[in-house]
mmCIF file of C-alpha atoms in Angstrom:
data_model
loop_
_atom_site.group_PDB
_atom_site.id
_atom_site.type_symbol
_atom_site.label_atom_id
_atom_site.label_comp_id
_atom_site.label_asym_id
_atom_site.label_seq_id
_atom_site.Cartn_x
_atom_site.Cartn_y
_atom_site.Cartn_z
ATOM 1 C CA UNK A 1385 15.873 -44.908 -46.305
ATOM 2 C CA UNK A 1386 14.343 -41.871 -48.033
ATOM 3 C CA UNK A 1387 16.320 -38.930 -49.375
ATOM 4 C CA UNK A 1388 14.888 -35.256 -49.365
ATOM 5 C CA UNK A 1389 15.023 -33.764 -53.171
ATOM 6 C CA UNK A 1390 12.990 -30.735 -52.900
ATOM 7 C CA UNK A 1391 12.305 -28.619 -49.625
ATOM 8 C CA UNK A 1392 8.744 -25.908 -51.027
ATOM 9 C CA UNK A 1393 6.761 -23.514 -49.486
ATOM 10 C CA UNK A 1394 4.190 -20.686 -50.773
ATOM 11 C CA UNK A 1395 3.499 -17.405 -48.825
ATOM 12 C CA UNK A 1396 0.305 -17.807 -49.787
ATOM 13 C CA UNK A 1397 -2.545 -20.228 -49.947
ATOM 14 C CA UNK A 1398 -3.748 -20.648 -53.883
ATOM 15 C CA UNK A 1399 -0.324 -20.405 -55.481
ATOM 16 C CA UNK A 1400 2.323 -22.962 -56.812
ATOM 17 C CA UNK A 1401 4.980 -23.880 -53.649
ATOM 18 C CA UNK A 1402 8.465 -22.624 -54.607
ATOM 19 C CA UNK A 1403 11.791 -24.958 -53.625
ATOM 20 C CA UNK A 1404 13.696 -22.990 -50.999
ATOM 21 C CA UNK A 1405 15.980 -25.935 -50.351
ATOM 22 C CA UNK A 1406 16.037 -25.718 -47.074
ATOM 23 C CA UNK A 1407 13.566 -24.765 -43.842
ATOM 24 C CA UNK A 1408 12.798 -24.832 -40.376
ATOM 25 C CA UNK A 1409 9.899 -27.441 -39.033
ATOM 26 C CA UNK A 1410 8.135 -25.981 -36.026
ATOM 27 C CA UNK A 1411 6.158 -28.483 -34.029
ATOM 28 C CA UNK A 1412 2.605 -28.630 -34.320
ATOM 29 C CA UNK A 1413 3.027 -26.128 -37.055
ATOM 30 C CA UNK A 1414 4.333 -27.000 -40.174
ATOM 31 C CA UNK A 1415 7.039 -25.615 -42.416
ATOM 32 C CA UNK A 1416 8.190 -22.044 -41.067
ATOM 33 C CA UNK A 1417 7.031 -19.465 -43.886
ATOM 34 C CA UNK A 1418 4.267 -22.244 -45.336
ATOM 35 C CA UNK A 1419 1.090 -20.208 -46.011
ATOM 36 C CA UNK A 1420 -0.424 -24.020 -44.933
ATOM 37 C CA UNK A 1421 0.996 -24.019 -41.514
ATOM 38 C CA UNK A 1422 -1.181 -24.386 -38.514
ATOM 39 C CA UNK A 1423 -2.411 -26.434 -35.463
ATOM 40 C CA UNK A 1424 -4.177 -29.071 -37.717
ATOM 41 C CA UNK A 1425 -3.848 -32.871 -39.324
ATOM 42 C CA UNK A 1426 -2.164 -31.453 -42.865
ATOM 43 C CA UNK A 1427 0.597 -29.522 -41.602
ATOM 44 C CA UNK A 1428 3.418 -30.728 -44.000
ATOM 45 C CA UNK A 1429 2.460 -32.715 -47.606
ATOM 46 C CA UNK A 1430 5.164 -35.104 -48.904
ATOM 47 C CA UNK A 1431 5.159 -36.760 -52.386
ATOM 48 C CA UNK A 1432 7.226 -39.647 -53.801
ATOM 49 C CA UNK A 1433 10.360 -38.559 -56.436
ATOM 50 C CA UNK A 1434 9.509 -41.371 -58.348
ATOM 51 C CA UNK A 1435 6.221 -40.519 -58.885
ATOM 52 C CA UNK A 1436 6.661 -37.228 -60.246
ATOM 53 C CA UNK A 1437 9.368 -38.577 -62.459
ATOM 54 C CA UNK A 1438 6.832 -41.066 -63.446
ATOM 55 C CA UNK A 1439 4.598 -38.457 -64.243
ATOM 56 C CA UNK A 1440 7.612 -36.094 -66.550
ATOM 57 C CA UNK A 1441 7.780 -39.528 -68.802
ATOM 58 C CA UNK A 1442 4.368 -38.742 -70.143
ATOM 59 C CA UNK A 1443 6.237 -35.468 -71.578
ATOM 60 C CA UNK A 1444 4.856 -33.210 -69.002
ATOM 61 C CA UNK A 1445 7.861 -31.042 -67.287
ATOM 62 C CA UNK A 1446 7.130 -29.853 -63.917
ATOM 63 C CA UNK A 1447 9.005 -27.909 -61.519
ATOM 64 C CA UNK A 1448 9.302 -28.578 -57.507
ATOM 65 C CA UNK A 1449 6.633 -28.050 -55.784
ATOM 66 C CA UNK A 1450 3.871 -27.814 -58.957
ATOM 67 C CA UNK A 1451 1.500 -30.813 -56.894
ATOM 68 C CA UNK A 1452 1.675 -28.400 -53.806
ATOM 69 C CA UNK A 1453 4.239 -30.792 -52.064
ATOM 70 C CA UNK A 1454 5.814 -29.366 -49.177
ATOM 71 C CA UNK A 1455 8.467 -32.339 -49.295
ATOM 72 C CA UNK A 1456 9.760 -34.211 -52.554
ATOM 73 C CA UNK A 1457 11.300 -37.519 -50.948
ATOM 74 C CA UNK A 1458 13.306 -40.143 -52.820
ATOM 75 C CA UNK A 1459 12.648 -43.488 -51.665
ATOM 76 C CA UNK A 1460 9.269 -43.901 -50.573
ATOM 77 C CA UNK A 1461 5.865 -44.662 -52.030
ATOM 78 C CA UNK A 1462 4.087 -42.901 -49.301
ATOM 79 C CA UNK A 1463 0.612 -44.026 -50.285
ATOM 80 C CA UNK A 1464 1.927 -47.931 -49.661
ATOM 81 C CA UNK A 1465 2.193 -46.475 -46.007
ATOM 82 C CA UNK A 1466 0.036 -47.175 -43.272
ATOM 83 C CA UNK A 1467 -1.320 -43.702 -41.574
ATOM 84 C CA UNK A 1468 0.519 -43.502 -38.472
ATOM 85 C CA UNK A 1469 3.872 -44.163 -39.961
ATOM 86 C CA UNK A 1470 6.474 -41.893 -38.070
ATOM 87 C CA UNK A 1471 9.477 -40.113 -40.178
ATOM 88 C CA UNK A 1472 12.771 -39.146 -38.936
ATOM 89 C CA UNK A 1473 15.012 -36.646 -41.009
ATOM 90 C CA UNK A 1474 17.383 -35.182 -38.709
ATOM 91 C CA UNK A 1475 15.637 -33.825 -35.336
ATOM 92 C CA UNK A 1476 12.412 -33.474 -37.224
ATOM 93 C CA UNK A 1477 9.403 -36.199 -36.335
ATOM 94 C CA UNK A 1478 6.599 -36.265 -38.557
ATOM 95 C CA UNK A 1479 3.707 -38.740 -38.407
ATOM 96 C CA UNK A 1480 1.445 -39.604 -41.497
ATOM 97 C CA UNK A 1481 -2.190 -38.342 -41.222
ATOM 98 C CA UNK A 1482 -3.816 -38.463 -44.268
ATOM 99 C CA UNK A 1483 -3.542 -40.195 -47.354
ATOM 100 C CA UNK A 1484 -4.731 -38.248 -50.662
ATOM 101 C CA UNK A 1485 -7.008 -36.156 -50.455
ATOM 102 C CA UNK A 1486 -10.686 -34.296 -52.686
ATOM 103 C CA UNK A 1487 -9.051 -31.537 -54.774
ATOM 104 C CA UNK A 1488 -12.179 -28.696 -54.334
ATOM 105 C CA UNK A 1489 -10.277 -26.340 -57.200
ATOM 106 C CA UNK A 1490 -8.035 -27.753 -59.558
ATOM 107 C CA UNK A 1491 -4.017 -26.555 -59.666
ATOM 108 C CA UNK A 1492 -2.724 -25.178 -61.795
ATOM 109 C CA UNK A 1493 -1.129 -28.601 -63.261
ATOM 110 C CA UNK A 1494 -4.331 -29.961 -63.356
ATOM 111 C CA UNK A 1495 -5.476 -26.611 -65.065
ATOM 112 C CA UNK A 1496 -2.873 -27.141 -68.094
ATOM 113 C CA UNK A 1497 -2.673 -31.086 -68.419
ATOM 114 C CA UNK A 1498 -5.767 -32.462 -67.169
ATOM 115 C CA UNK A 1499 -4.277 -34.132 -64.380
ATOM 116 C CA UNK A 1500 -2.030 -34.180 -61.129
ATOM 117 C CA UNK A 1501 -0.853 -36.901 -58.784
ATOM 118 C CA UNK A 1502 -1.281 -35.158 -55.181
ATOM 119 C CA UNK A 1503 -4.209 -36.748 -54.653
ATOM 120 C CA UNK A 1504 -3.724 -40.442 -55.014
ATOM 121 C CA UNK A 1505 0.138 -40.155 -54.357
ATOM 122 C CA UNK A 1506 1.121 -37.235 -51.623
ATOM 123 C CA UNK A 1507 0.414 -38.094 -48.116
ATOM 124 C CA UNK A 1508 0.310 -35.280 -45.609
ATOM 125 C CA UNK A 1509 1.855 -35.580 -41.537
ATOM 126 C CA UNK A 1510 2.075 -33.150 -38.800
ATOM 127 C CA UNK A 1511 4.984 -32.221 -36.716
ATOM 128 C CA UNK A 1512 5.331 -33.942 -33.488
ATOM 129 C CA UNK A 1513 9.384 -32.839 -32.975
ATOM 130 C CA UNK A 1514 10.550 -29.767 -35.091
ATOM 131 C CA UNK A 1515 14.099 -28.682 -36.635
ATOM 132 C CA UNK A 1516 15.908 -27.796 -40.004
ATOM 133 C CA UNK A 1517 15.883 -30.110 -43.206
ATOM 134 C CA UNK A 1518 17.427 -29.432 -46.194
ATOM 135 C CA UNK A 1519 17.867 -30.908 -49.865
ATOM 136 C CA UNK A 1520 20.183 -34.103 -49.356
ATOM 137 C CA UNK A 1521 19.238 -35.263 -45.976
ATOM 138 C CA UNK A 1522 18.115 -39.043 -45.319
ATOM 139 C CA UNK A 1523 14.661 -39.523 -43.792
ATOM 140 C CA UNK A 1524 14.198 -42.939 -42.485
ATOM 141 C CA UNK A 1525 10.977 -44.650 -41.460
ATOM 142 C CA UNK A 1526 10.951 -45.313 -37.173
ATOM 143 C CA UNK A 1527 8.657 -47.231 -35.655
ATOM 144 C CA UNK A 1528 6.383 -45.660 -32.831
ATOM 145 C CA UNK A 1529 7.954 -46.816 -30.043
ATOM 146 C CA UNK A 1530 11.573 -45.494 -31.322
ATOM 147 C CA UNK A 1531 10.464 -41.726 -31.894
ATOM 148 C CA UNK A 1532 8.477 -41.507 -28.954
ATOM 149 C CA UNK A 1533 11.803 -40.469 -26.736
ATOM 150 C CA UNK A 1534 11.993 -37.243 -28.657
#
């Protein structure tokens, strides 16, 4: 059982995501508002708690959302996860896509510290059943044949 920390989106595609604690999911869209949004395999990017509190113990504070994750989740170590794997968080159903991915121009994490975990740690998943999330609610892994009646 996962639990959601951090809930970001940016109006716009090139700037840091911004924690609005709480957002709608449309289906085979993304986040509502999420300048990333769209009919494609990367529609919402998720990133292990853990791992970005791994990364603050090198001294580096960063605020939610810095690694361009759309979803900060307690619990998980997404990149352990086969693609495929289905998420439930209230009515929303995501299913993993991607894992990682080639960073073409550096953030502006990277920019400052030389480094930045998105792409060895955040995963990314599309929509397949949309709804609200917000800060605090559980997201449990289900297996395919589970989250197929929704």
């Amino acid at each position: 059982m996962g639990k959601i920390m951090a809930v970001c989106i940016s109006e716009k595609r090139g700037t840091q995501k911004k924690n609005i604690e709480k957002v709608r999911l449309i289906e085979n869209f993304g986040l509502e508002g999420d300048a990333h949004g769209g009919n494609w395999h990367r529609q919402v990017s998720l990133l292990s708690y853990e791992k970005v509190r791994a990364f603050e113990e090198k001294g580096i504070s960063v605020e939610d959302g810095a690694f361009g994750e759309n979803l900060l989740v307690e619990g998980f170590d997404f990149k352990t996860l086969p693609v495929g794997t289905r998420f439930r968080c209230g009515d929303v159903l995501l299913e993993m896509t991607q894992i990682g991915k080639e960073c073409h121009s550096h953030c502006e994490i990277y920019q400052a510290v030389g480094d930045c975990i998105m792409p060895r740690e955040g995963v990314f998943a599309r929509v397949l059943h949309g709804g609200m999330i917000q800060i605090g609610d559980e997201m449990e892994i289900v297996p395919s044949s589970d989250s197929d009646s929704k």
